[in-house]
PDB file of C-alpha atoms in Angstrom:
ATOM      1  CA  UNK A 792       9.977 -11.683 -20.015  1.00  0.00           C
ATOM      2  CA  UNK A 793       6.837 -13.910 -19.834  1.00  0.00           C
ATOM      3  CA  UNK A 794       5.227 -16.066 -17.451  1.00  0.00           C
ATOM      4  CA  UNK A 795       4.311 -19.266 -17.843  1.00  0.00           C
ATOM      5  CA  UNK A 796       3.337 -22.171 -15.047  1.00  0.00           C
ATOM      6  CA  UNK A 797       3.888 -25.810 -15.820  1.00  0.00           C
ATOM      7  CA  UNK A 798       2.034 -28.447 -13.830  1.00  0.00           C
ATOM      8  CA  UNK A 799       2.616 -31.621 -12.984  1.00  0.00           C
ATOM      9  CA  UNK A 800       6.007 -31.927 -14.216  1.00  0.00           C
ATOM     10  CA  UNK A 801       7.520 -35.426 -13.576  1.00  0.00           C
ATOM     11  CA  UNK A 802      11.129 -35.936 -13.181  1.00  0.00           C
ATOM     12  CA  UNK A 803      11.503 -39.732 -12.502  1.00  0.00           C
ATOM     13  CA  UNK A 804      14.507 -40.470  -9.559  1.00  0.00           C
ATOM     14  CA  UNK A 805      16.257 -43.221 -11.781  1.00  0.00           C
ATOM     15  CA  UNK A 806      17.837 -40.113 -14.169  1.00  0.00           C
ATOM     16  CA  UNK A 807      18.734 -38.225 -11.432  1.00  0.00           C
ATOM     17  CA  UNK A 808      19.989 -40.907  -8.724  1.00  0.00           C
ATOM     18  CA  UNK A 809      23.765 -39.860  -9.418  1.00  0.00           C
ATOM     19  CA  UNK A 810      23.732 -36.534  -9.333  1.00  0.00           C
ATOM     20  CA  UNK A 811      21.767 -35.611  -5.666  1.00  0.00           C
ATOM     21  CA  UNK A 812      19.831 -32.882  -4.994  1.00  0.00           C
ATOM     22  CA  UNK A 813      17.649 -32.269  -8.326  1.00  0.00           C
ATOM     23  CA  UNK A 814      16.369 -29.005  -7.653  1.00  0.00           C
ATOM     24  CA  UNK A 815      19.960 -27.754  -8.350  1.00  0.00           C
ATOM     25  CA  UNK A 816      19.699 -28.833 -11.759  1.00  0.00           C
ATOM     26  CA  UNK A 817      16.153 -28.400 -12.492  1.00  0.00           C
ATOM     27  CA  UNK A 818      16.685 -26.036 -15.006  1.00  0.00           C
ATOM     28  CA  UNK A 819      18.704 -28.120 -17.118  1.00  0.00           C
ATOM     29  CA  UNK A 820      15.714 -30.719 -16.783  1.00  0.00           C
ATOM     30  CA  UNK A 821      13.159 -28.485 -17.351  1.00  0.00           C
ATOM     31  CA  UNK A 822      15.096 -27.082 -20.632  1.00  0.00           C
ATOM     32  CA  UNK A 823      15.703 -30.576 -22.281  1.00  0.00           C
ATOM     33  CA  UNK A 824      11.816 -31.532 -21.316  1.00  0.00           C
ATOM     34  CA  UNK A 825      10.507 -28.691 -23.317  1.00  0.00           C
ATOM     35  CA  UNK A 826      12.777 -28.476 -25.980  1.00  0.00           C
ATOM     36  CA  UNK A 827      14.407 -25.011 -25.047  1.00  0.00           C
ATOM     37  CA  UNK A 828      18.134 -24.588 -24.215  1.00  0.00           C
ATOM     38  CA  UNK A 829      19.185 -23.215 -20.979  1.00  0.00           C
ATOM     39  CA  UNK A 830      19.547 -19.325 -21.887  1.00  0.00           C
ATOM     40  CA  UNK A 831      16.173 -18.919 -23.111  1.00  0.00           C
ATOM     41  CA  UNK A 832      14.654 -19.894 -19.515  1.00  0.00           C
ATOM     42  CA  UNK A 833      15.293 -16.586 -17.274  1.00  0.00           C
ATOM     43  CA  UNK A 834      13.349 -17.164 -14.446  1.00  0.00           C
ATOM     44  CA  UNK A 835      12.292 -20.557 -12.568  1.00  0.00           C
ATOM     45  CA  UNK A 836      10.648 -21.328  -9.603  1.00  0.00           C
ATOM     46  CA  UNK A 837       9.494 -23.769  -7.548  1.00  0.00           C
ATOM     47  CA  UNK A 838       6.089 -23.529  -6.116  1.00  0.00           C
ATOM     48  CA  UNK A 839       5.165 -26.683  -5.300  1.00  0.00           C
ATOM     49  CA  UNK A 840       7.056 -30.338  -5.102  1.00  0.00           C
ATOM     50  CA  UNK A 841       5.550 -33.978  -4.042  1.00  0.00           C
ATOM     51  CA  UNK A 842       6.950 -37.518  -4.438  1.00  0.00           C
ATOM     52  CA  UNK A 843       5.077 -40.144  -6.243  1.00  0.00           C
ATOM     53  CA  UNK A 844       5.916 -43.360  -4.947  1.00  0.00           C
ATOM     54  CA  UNK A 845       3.189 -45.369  -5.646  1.00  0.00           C
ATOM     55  CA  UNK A 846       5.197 -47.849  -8.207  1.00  0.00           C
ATOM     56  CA  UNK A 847       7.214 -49.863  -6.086  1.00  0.00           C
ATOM     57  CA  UNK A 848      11.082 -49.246  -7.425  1.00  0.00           C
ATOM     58  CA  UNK A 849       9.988 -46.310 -10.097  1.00  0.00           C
ATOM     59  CA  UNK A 850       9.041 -43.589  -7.696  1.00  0.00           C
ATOM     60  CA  UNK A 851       9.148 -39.740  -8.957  1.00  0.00           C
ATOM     61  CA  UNK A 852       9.289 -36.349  -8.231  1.00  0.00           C
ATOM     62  CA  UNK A 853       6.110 -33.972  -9.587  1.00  0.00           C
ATOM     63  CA  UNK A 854       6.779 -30.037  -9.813  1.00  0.00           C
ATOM     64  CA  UNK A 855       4.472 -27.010 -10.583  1.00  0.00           C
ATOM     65  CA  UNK A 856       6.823 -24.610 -11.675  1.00  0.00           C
ATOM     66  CA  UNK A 857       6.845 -21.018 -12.566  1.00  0.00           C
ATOM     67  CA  UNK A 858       9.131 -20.565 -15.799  1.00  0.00           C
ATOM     68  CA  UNK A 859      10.173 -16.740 -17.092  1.00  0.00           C
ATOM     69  CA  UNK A 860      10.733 -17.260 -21.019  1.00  0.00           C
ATOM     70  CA  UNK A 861      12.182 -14.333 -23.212  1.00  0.00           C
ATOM     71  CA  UNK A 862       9.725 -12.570 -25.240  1.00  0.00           C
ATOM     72  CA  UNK A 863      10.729 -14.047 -28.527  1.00  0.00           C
ATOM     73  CA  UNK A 864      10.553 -18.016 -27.289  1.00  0.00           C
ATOM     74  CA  UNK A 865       6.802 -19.193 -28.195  1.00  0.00           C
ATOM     75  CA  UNK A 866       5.638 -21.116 -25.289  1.00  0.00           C
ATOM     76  CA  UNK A 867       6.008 -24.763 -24.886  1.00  0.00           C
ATOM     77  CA  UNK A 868       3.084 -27.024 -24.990  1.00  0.00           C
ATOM     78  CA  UNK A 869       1.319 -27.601 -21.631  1.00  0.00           C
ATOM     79  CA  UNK A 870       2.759 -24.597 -20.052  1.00  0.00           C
ATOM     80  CA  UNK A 871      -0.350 -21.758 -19.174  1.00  0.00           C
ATOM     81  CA  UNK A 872       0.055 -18.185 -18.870  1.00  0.00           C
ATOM     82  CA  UNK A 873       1.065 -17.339 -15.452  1.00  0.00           C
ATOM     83  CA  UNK A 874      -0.848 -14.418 -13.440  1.00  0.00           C
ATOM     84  CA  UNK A 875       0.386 -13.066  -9.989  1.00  0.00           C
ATOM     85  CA  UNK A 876      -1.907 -14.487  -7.721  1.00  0.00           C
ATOM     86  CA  UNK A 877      -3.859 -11.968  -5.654  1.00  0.00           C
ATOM     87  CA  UNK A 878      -3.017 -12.677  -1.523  1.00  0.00           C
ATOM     88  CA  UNK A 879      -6.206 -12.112   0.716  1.00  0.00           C
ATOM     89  CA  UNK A 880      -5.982  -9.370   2.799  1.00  0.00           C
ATOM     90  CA  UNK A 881      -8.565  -9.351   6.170  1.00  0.00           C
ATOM     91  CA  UNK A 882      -9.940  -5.839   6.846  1.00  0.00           C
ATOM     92  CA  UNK A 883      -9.469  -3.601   9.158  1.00  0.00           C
ATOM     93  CA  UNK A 884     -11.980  -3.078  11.930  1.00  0.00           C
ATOM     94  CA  UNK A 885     -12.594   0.342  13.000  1.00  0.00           C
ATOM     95  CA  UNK A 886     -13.857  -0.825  16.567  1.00  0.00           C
ATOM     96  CA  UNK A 887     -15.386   2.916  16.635  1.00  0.00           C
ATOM     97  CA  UNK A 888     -17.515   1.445  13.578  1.00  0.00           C
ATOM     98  CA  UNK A 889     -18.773  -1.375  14.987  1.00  0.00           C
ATOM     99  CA  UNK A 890     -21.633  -2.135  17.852  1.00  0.00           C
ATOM    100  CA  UNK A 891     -20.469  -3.690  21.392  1.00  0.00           C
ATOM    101  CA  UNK A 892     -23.097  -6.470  21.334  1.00  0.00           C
ATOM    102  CA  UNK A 893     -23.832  -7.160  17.704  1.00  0.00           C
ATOM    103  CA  UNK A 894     -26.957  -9.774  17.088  1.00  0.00           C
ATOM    104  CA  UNK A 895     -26.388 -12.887  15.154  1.00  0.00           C
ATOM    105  CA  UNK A 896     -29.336 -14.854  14.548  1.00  0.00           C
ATOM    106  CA  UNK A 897     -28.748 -18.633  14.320  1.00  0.00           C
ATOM    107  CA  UNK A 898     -26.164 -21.449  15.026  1.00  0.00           C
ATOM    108  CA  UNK A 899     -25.274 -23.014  11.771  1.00  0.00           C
ATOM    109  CA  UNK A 900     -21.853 -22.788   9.795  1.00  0.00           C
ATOM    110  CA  UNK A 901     -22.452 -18.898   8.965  1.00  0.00           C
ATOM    111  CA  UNK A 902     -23.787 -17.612  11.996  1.00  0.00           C
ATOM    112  CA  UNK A 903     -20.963 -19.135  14.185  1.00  0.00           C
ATOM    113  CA  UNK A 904     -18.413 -17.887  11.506  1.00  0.00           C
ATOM    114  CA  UNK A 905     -20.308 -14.150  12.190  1.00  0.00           C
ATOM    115  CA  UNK A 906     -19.778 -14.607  15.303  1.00  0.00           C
ATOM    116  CA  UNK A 907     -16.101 -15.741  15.713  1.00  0.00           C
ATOM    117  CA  UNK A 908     -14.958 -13.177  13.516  1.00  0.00           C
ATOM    118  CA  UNK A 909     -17.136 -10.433  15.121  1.00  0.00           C
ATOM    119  CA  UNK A 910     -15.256 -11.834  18.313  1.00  0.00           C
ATOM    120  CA  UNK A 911     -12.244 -11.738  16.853  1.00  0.00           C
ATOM    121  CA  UNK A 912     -12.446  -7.958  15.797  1.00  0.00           C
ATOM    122  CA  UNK A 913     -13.488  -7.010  20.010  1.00  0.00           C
ATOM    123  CA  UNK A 914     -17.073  -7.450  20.020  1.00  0.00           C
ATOM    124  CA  UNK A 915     -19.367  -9.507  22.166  1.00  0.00           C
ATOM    125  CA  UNK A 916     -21.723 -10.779  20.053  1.00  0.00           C
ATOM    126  CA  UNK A 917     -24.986 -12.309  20.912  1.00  0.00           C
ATOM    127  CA  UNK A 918     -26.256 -15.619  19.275  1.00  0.00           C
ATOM    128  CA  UNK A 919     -29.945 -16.390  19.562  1.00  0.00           C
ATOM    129  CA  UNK A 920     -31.205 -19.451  18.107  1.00  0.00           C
ATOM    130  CA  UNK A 921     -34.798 -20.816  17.433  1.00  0.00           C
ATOM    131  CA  UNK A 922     -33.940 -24.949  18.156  1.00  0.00           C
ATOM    132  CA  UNK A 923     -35.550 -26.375  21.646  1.00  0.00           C
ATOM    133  CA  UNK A 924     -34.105 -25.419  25.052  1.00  0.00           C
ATOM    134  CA  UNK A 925     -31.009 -26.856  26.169  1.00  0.00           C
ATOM    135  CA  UNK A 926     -33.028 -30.500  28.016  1.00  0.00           C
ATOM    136  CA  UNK A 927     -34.463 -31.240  24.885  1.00  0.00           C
ATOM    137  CA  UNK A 928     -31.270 -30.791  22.724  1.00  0.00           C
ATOM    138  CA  UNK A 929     -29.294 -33.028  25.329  1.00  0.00           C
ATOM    139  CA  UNK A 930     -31.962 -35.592  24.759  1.00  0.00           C
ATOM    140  CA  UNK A 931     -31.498 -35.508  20.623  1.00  0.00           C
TER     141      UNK A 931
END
């Protein structure tokens, strides 16, 4: 089986108005919008769904799906190849590797990110900046 992801798939809510939820027939939709029948798509999923209702009385659903296509069906036009995405994963701290008062020089966006996160792992960190003491800053 392959993997292909199709974005920005529109399914307008005047074809499906009689039959209620459309997710459970989706596949059908899908099938007949790419020119496939039923069997050949093995695998779909949803992974993201808005509504479009910006023209008043036409409004529509948009899907990025994730289709599973046997190996012999070429792949429809529009659809990419689909790669697992790869899920962040925030290291471990070894607190035994780490210093109890760590230095972070400066205040902007990266040294208070330094320092939340050095927080976050169990340190104390120390911020020293180089801007004007505390009555001049007030005055700014």
């Amino acid at each position: 089986m392959r993997k292909f992801i199709l974005k920005n798939f529109k399914l307008r809510l005047k074809a499906i108005s009689e039959t209620g939820n459309p997710d459970l027939k989706l596949k059908s939709y899908v099938a007949a919008a790419l020119k496939l029948s039923e069997h050949q798509i093995l695998e779909l999923n949803i992974r993201g769904k808005s509504t479009d209702a910006r023209k008043k009385g036409d409004p529509f659903f948009i899907y990025t799906l994730i289709i599973g296509l046997e190996d012999t069906v070429e792949p429809p036009p529009g659809c990419e190849i689909y790669t697992e995405e790869v899920k962040f994963a925030r290291p471990a701290y070894k607190r035994s590797n780490m210093p109890q008062y760590p230095l972070v020089i400066g205040t902007g966006p990266a040294g208070l990110l330094t320092a939340l996160t050095l927080a976050r792992a169990g340190c104390n960190p120390i911020i020293i900046d180089r801007g004007f003491d505390v009555d001049k800053r007030g005055a700014d």
